[in-house]
């Protein structure tokens, strides 16, 4: 009799400090342990300290706000109250898992948003989650390795949920509140993302990277688009035609195919 009541409470819960209470009921392979913070610099930084101190795989650092949130390519990430800003500590055994982790996380976040909110979330390479071309969520994977083997990976997710966006971001970014027209309870959404992340990470660990790449492609808004890829100081313009087994974006320019493994892609009209 306790469980249905818990589920009912969970469906409406927006109290992130309570997330751990519900996470125990998840049937995931990872065991999630939460560090809830009202405010921090960046959950990546806090998670790095915890990982260095031996934190177990599945440790989640979750902050109500970040005052120095970090994005990809050295950018900052605006993270006021109302959003979901968290980092999961992972301890993958193989570099191949780390290599595909950011694509896998993109698939997981897009799926959770689609299932939970019924929103047509799509993936822009490598892992921006977008709705109608505006950015809803970003993913940052950082890590430490030793002698060619990963020591840990920090999987950071930033999702605009009920937070207001600053004027300079309103054209390029969006939030779930803006899309669905009402506030979205963040705890069940967070747990849905963690379930999806667990599933995608388990697939990678079982050597099913090919499946993750196929799932990424099915949710992609980049494939088939004309793109400008800026990678290692080089600019490549062409049509994005594929993603290879390492997660690289294959861009066709005339009769030549080039593969980008890092950097940024702009969709051209
Ligand atoms: C991007 O540039 O698209 C990646 C953004 C990643 C933001 C998240 S919010 C939680 C975690 N902590 C950070 O400082 N960054 C990531």
mmCIF file of C-alpha atoms and ligand atoms in Angstrom:
data_model
loop_
_atom_site.group_PDB
_atom_site.id
_atom_site.type_symbol
_atom_site.label_atom_id
_atom_site.label_comp_id
_atom_site.label_asym_id
_atom_site.label_seq_id
_atom_site.Cartn_x
_atom_site.Cartn_y
_atom_site.Cartn_z
ATOM 1 C CA UNK A 1 0.000 0.000 0.000
ATOM 2 C CA UNK A 2 2.957 2.333 0.486
ATOM 3 C CA UNK A 3 4.163 2.125 -3.097
ATOM 4 C CA UNK A 4 1.124 3.532 -4.967
ATOM 5 C CA UNK A 5 1.063 6.476 -2.572
ATOM 6 C CA UNK A 6 4.760 7.079 -3.158
ATOM 7 C CA UNK A 7 4.220 6.930 -6.921
ATOM 8 C CA UNK A 8 1.367 9.385 -6.662
ATOM 9 C CA UNK A 9 3.491 11.824 -4.669
ATOM 10 C CA UNK A 10 6.374 11.351 -7.080
ATOM 11 C CA UNK A 11 4.267 12.279 -10.119
ATOM 12 C CA UNK A 12 3.807 15.825 -8.804
ATOM 13 C CA UNK A 13 7.062 16.319 -6.921
ATOM 14 C CA UNK A 14 9.271 19.286 -7.677
ATOM 15 C CA UNK A 15 11.336 19.037 -4.503
ATOM 16 C CA UNK A 16 14.795 17.971 -5.702
ATOM 17 C CA UNK A 17 15.984 17.433 -2.133
ATOM 18 C CA UNK A 18 13.516 14.503 -2.030
ATOM 19 C CA UNK A 19 14.799 12.769 -5.188
ATOM 20 C CA UNK A 20 16.767 10.144 -3.271
ATOM 21 C CA UNK A 21 13.628 9.001 -1.464
ATOM 22 C CA UNK A 22 12.049 7.894 -4.742
ATOM 23 C CA UNK A 23 15.226 6.720 -6.511
ATOM 24 C CA UNK A 24 15.431 3.643 -4.277
ATOM 25 C CA UNK A 25 12.436 2.203 -6.134
ATOM 26 C CA UNK A 26 14.136 2.414 -9.566
ATOM 27 C CA UNK A 27 15.019 -0.962 -11.039
ATOM 28 C CA UNK A 28 18.312 0.288 -12.462
ATOM 29 C CA UNK A 29 21.679 -1.479 -12.700
ATOM 30 C CA UNK A 30 23.411 1.588 -11.265
ATOM 31 C CA UNK A 31 22.674 2.474 -7.663
ATOM 32 C CA UNK A 32 22.155 6.227 -7.536
ATOM 33 C CA UNK A 33 23.361 8.142 -4.457
ATOM 34 C CA UNK A 34 22.429 11.832 -4.373
ATOM 35 C CA UNK A 35 24.340 14.897 -3.233
ATOM 36 C CA UNK A 36 21.768 17.680 -3.252
ATOM 37 C CA UNK A 37 23.068 21.261 -3.138
ATOM 38 C CA UNK A 38 21.022 24.445 -2.955
ATOM 39 C CA UNK A 39 23.782 26.204 -4.871
ATOM 40 C CA UNK A 40 27.264 25.395 -6.158
ATOM 41 C CA UNK A 41 29.869 26.584 -8.643
ATOM 42 C CA UNK A 42 29.391 23.700 -11.080
ATOM 43 C CA UNK A 43 28.143 20.176 -10.374
ATOM 44 C CA UNK A 44 31.049 19.000 -12.584
ATOM 45 C CA UNK A 45 33.526 20.509 -10.134
ATOM 46 C CA UNK A 46 31.845 19.053 -7.063
ATOM 47 C CA UNK A 47 31.558 15.650 -8.768
ATOM 48 C CA UNK A 48 35.250 15.739 -9.764
ATOM 49 C CA UNK A 49 36.262 16.246 -6.117
ATOM 50 C CA UNK A 50 33.974 13.418 -5.022
ATOM 51 C CA UNK A 51 35.273 11.117 -7.785
ATOM 52 C CA UNK A 52 38.886 11.865 -6.830
ATOM 53 C CA UNK A 53 37.987 11.009 -3.234
ATOM 54 C CA UNK A 54 36.622 7.614 -4.372
ATOM 55 C CA UNK A 55 32.885 8.279 -4.827
ATOM 56 C CA UNK A 56 31.095 5.243 -6.166
ATOM 57 C CA UNK A 57 29.703 4.904 -9.656
ATOM 58 C CA UNK A 58 26.153 6.281 -9.700
ATOM 59 C CA UNK A 59 26.901 9.245 -7.429
ATOM 60 C CA UNK A 60 24.678 12.113 -8.595
ATOM 61 C CA UNK A 61 25.501 15.745 -7.780
ATOM 62 C CA UNK A 62 22.342 17.796 -8.178
ATOM 63 C CA UNK A 63 22.126 21.557 -7.717
ATOM 64 C CA UNK A 64 19.202 23.942 -7.544
ATOM 65 C CA UNK A 65 21.447 26.582 -9.178
ATOM 66 C CA UNK A 66 25.022 26.826 -10.440
ATOM 67 C CA UNK A 67 26.913 30.085 -10.309
ATOM 68 C CA UNK A 68 29.698 28.952 -12.641
ATOM 69 C CA UNK A 69 27.994 26.311 -14.813
ATOM 70 C CA UNK A 70 30.182 25.022 -17.617
ATOM 71 C CA UNK A 71 29.239 24.178 -21.195
ATOM 72 C CA UNK A 72 31.092 22.461 -24.025
ATOM 73 C CA UNK A 73 34.016 24.139 -25.788
ATOM 74 C CA UNK A 74 34.901 26.242 -22.745
ATOM 75 C CA UNK A 75 31.581 28.113 -22.735
ATOM 76 C CA UNK A 76 29.574 29.019 -19.674
ATOM 77 C CA UNK A 77 26.169 27.475 -18.945
ATOM 78 C CA UNK A 78 23.418 29.647 -17.490
ATOM 79 C CA UNK A 79 21.878 27.659 -14.609
ATOM 80 C CA UNK A 80 19.376 29.577 -12.451
ATOM 81 C CA UNK A 81 16.803 27.989 -10.134
ATOM 82 C CA UNK A 82 14.032 25.998 -11.819
ATOM 83 C CA UNK A 83 16.159 23.884 -14.171
ATOM 84 C CA UNK A 84 17.741 20.458 -13.809
ATOM 85 C CA UNK A 85 21.527 20.659 -13.421
ATOM 86 C CA UNK A 86 23.284 17.472 -12.432
ATOM 87 C CA UNK A 87 26.406 15.344 -12.899
ATOM 88 C CA UNK A 88 26.637 11.559 -12.629
ATOM 89 C CA UNK A 89 29.954 9.940 -11.656
ATOM 90 C CA UNK A 90 30.630 6.874 -13.816
ATOM 91 C CA UNK A 91 33.524 4.435 -13.717
ATOM 92 C CA UNK A 92 33.621 2.836 -17.177
ATOM 93 C CA UNK A 93 36.280 0.198 -17.730
ATOM 94 C CA UNK A 94 36.939 0.834 -21.424
ATOM 95 C CA UNK A 95 37.694 4.001 -23.392
ATOM 96 C CA UNK A 96 35.231 2.888 -26.083
ATOM 97 C CA UNK A 97 32.439 3.371 -23.527
ATOM 98 C CA UNK A 98 33.673 6.903 -22.756
ATOM 99 C CA UNK A 99 33.923 7.678 -26.467
ATOM 100 C CA UNK A 100 30.215 6.997 -27.067
ATOM 101 C CA UNK A 101 28.986 8.264 -23.702
ATOM 102 C CA UNK A 102 27.989 11.709 -24.891
ATOM 103 C CA UNK A 103 25.907 10.316 -27.776
ATOM 104 C CA UNK A 104 24.336 7.773 -25.416
ATOM 105 C CA UNK A 105 23.474 10.533 -22.947
ATOM 106 C CA UNK A 106 21.875 12.589 -25.720
ATOM 107 C CA UNK A 107 19.664 9.624 -26.624
ATOM 108 C CA UNK A 108 18.725 9.112 -22.958
ATOM 109 C CA UNK A 109 17.799 12.755 -22.315
ATOM 110 C CA UNK A 110 15.856 13.087 -25.580
ATOM 111 C CA UNK A 111 13.923 9.899 -24.834
ATOM 112 C CA UNK A 112 13.041 10.946 -21.297
ATOM 113 C CA UNK A 113 11.785 14.330 -22.498
ATOM 114 C CA UNK A 114 9.787 12.710 -25.310
ATOM 115 C CA UNK A 115 8.220 10.079 -23.005
ATOM 116 C CA UNK A 116 7.586 12.349 -20.053
ATOM 117 C CA UNK A 117 6.400 15.511 -21.826
ATOM 118 C CA UNK A 118 5.311 14.258 -25.269
ATOM 119 C CA UNK A 119 7.680 16.753 -26.877
ATOM 120 C CA UNK A 120 9.410 16.116 -30.226
ATOM 121 C CA UNK A 121 12.984 16.382 -28.878
ATOM 122 C CA UNK A 122 15.710 15.875 -31.498
ATOM 123 C CA UNK A 123 19.489 15.575 -31.366
ATOM 124 C CA UNK A 124 21.927 17.978 -32.975
ATOM 125 C CA UNK A 125 25.401 16.466 -33.241
ATOM 126 C CA UNK A 126 27.006 15.615 -30.964
ATOM 127 C CA UNK A 127 24.455 15.864 -28.173
ATOM 128 C CA UNK A 128 22.414 19.048 -28.048
ATOM 129 C CA UNK A 129 18.784 18.239 -27.319
ATOM 130 C CA UNK A 130 16.647 20.588 -29.367
ATOM 131 C CA UNK A 131 12.984 21.262 -29.972
ATOM 132 C CA UNK A 132 12.146 22.949 -33.272
ATOM 133 C CA UNK A 133 15.777 23.996 -33.636
ATOM 134 C CA UNK A 134 16.050 25.615 -30.182
ATOM 135 C CA UNK A 135 18.294 24.163 -27.503
ATOM 136 C CA UNK A 136 16.524 22.536 -24.586
ATOM 137 C CA UNK A 137 19.385 20.600 -23.001
ATOM 138 C CA UNK A 138 23.145 20.234 -23.188
ATOM 139 C CA UNK A 139 25.496 17.456 -22.150
ATOM 140 C CA UNK A 140 29.089 17.703 -21.008
ATOM 141 C CA UNK A 141 31.291 14.631 -20.589
ATOM 142 C CA UNK A 142 34.593 15.101 -18.794
ATOM 143 C CA UNK A 143 36.901 12.499 -17.357
ATOM 144 C CA UNK A 144 40.214 11.347 -16.059
ATOM 145 C CA UNK A 145 42.303 8.499 -17.449
ATOM 146 C CA UNK A 146 45.511 6.765 -16.434
ATOM 147 C CA UNK A 147 47.766 4.620 -18.610
ATOM 148 C CA UNK A 148 45.141 4.506 -21.389
ATOM 149 C CA UNK A 149 42.330 3.363 -19.080
ATOM 150 C CA UNK A 150 39.525 5.597 -17.785
ATOM 151 C CA UNK A 151 39.545 6.327 -14.041
ATOM 152 C CA UNK A 152 36.155 8.014 -14.077
ATOM 153 C CA UNK A 153 33.806 9.949 -16.341
ATOM 154 C CA UNK A 154 31.625 12.871 -15.284
ATOM 155 C CA UNK A 155 28.381 13.009 -17.200
ATOM 156 C CA UNK A 156 26.835 16.469 -16.826
ATOM 157 C CA UNK A 157 23.302 17.265 -17.957
ATOM 158 C CA UNK A 158 21.714 20.706 -18.079
ATOM 159 C CA UNK A 159 18.002 20.795 -18.941
ATOM 160 C CA UNK A 160 15.927 23.968 -19.078
ATOM 161 C CA UNK A 161 12.732 22.985 -17.278
ATOM 162 C CA UNK A 162 10.909 25.776 -15.393
ATOM 163 C CA UNK A 163 13.735 28.325 -15.375
ATOM 164 C CA UNK A 164 13.500 31.628 -17.198
ATOM 165 C CA UNK A 165 15.996 32.176 -19.984
ATOM 166 C CA UNK A 166 17.990 35.404 -20.181
ATOM 167 C CA UNK A 167 17.004 37.654 -23.139
ATOM 168 C CA UNK A 168 20.204 36.891 -25.077
ATOM 169 C CA UNK A 169 19.345 33.150 -25.146
ATOM 170 C CA UNK A 170 15.640 33.359 -25.919
ATOM 171 C CA UNK A 171 16.011 32.973 -29.679
ATOM 172 C CA UNK A 172 18.422 30.021 -29.604
ATOM 173 C CA UNK A 173 17.185 28.204 -26.493
ATOM 174 C CA UNK A 174 13.906 27.089 -24.966
ATOM 175 C CA UNK A 175 12.538 25.476 -21.791
ATOM 176 C CA UNK A 176 9.982 22.762 -21.113
ATOM 177 C CA UNK A 177 7.756 25.272 -19.341
ATOM 178 C CA UNK A 178 7.683 27.403 -22.471
ATOM 179 C CA UNK A 179 6.993 24.403 -24.737
ATOM 180 C CA UNK A 180 4.227 22.722 -22.707
ATOM 181 C CA UNK A 181 2.770 25.946 -21.309
ATOM 182 C CA UNK A 182 2.980 25.028 -17.616
ATOM 183 C CA UNK A 183 5.523 24.118 -14.947
ATOM 184 C CA UNK A 184 6.824 20.546 -15.171
ATOM 185 C CA UNK A 185 7.481 18.541 -11.961
ATOM 186 C CA UNK A 186 11.237 17.969 -11.973
ATOM 187 C CA UNK A 187 11.659 14.899 -9.745
ATOM 188 C CA UNK A 188 9.841 12.346 -11.959
ATOM 189 C CA UNK A 189 11.544 13.857 -15.004
ATOM 190 C CA UNK A 190 14.949 13.514 -13.320
ATOM 191 C CA UNK A 191 14.239 9.895 -12.412
ATOM 192 C CA UNK A 192 13.080 9.163 -15.946
ATOM 193 C CA UNK A 193 16.381 10.603 -17.271
ATOM 194 C CA UNK A 194 18.390 8.517 -14.800
ATOM 195 C CA UNK A 195 16.516 5.369 -15.883
ATOM 196 C CA UNK A 196 17.236 6.122 -19.530
ATOM 197 C CA UNK A 197 20.882 6.956 -18.768
ATOM 198 C CA UNK A 198 21.234 3.677 -16.891
ATOM 199 C CA UNK A 199 19.824 1.741 -19.843
ATOM 200 C CA UNK A 200 22.032 3.490 -22.419
ATOM 201 C CA UNK A 201 25.154 3.113 -20.243
ATOM 202 C CA UNK A 202 24.425 -0.587 -19.668
ATOM 203 C CA UNK A 203 24.114 -1.072 -23.452
ATOM 204 C CA UNK A 204 27.510 0.570 -23.970
ATOM 205 C CA UNK A 205 29.110 -1.601 -21.300
ATOM 206 C CA UNK A 206 27.689 -4.726 -22.983
ATOM 207 C CA UNK A 207 29.435 -3.666 -26.215
ATOM 208 C CA UNK A 208 26.225 -2.518 -27.916
ATOM 209 C CA UNK A 209 27.624 0.813 -29.129
ATOM 210 C CA UNK A 210 26.217 0.131 -32.600
ATOM 211 C CA UNK A 211 22.694 0.111 -31.172
ATOM 212 C CA UNK A 212 23.264 3.460 -29.439
ATOM 213 C CA UNK A 213 24.529 4.985 -32.694
ATOM 214 C CA UNK A 214 21.414 3.698 -34.515
ATOM 215 C CA UNK A 215 19.151 5.152 -31.812
ATOM 216 C CA UNK A 216 21.024 8.455 -32.012
ATOM 217 C CA UNK A 217 20.547 8.538 -35.792
ATOM 218 C CA UNK A 218 16.816 7.884 -35.467
ATOM 219 C CA UNK A 219 16.467 10.969 -33.220
ATOM 220 C CA UNK A 220 18.854 13.187 -35.173
ATOM 221 C CA UNK A 221 18.039 16.540 -36.735
ATOM 222 C CA UNK A 222 21.591 16.794 -38.133
ATOM 223 C CA UNK A 223 21.549 13.887 -40.579
ATOM 224 C CA UNK A 224 20.481 15.071 -44.015
ATOM 225 C CA UNK A 225 21.062 18.730 -43.109
ATOM 226 C CA UNK A 226 23.559 21.060 -44.758
ATOM 227 C CA UNK A 227 26.091 21.839 -42.074
ATOM 228 C CA UNK A 228 29.177 23.857 -41.261
ATOM 229 C CA UNK A 229 31.438 21.823 -38.968
ATOM 230 C CA UNK A 230 34.173 23.612 -37.065
ATOM 231 C CA UNK A 231 36.641 21.014 -35.903
ATOM 232 C CA UNK A 232 40.249 21.442 -34.775
ATOM 233 C CA UNK A 233 40.553 24.882 -36.377
ATOM 234 C CA UNK A 234 39.179 23.649 -39.692
ATOM 235 C CA UNK A 235 35.836 24.514 -41.271
ATOM 236 C CA UNK A 236 34.050 21.854 -43.316
ATOM 237 C CA UNK A 237 30.829 22.607 -45.193
ATOM 238 C CA UNK A 238 28.660 19.931 -46.714
ATOM 239 C CA UNK A 239 25.794 17.535 -46.031
ATOM 240 C CA UNK A 240 25.801 15.451 -42.835
ATOM 241 C CA UNK A 241 25.273 11.939 -44.164
ATOM 242 C CA UNK A 242 26.136 9.533 -41.358
ATOM 243 C CA UNK A 243 27.522 8.906 -37.871
ATOM 244 C CA UNK A 244 30.298 6.296 -37.710
ATOM 245 C CA UNK A 245 30.782 3.593 -35.081
ATOM 246 C CA UNK A 246 32.994 5.938 -32.998
ATOM 247 C CA UNK A 247 30.318 8.647 -32.947
ATOM 248 C CA UNK A 248 32.030 10.820 -35.573
ATOM 249 C CA UNK A 249 29.860 12.894 -37.904
ATOM 250 C CA UNK A 250 30.429 12.080 -41.574
ATOM 251 C CA UNK A 251 30.127 15.182 -43.767
ATOM 252 C CA UNK A 252 30.025 14.912 -47.540
ATOM 253 C CA UNK A 253 31.525 17.790 -49.498
ATOM 254 C CA UNK A 254 31.251 17.104 -53.225
ATOM 255 C CA UNK A 255 32.609 13.595 -53.657
ATOM 256 C CA UNK A 256 34.734 13.683 -50.472
ATOM 257 C CA UNK A 257 33.606 12.367 -47.089
ATOM 258 C CA UNK A 258 35.215 13.820 -43.957
ATOM 259 C CA UNK A 259 34.618 12.728 -40.357
ATOM 260 C CA UNK A 260 34.426 15.166 -37.408
ATOM 261 C CA UNK A 261 35.085 13.794 -33.943
ATOM 262 C CA UNK A 262 34.984 17.034 -31.975
ATOM 263 C CA UNK A 263 33.972 20.646 -32.258
ATOM 264 C CA UNK A 264 30.752 22.258 -33.273
ATOM 265 C CA UNK A 265 28.210 21.888 -36.034
ATOM 266 C CA UNK A 266 25.960 24.636 -37.350
ATOM 267 C CA UNK A 267 22.860 23.689 -39.330
ATOM 268 C CA UNK A 268 22.702 25.847 -42.479
ATOM 269 C CA UNK A 269 19.386 26.805 -44.010
HETATM 270 C C1 LIG B 1 26.684 22.253 -23.527
HETATM 271 O O1 LIG B 1 27.487 23.159 -23.745
HETATM 272 O O2 LIG B 1 25.761 22.031 -24.302
HETATM 273 C C2 LIG B 1 26.818 21.383 -22.307
HETATM 274 C C3 LIG B 1 26.118 21.980 -21.120
HETATM 275 C C4 LIG B 1 26.225 21.113 -19.870
HETATM 276 C C5 LIG B 1 25.631 21.791 -18.659
HETATM 277 C C6 LIG B 1 25.602 20.882 -17.474
HETATM 278 S S1 LIG B 1 24.633 21.543 -16.144
HETATM 279 C C7 LIG B 1 25.221 20.293 -15.078
HETATM 280 C C8 LIG B 1 26.684 20.122 -15.381
HETATM 281 N N1 LIG B 1 27.455 21.119 -14.634
HETATM 282 C C9 LIG B 1 28.048 21.994 -15.426
HETATM 283 O O3 LIG B 1 28.751 22.940 -15.034
HETATM 284 N N2 LIG B 1 27.786 21.723 -16.703
HETATM 285 C C10 LIG B 1 26.942 20.549 -16.841
#
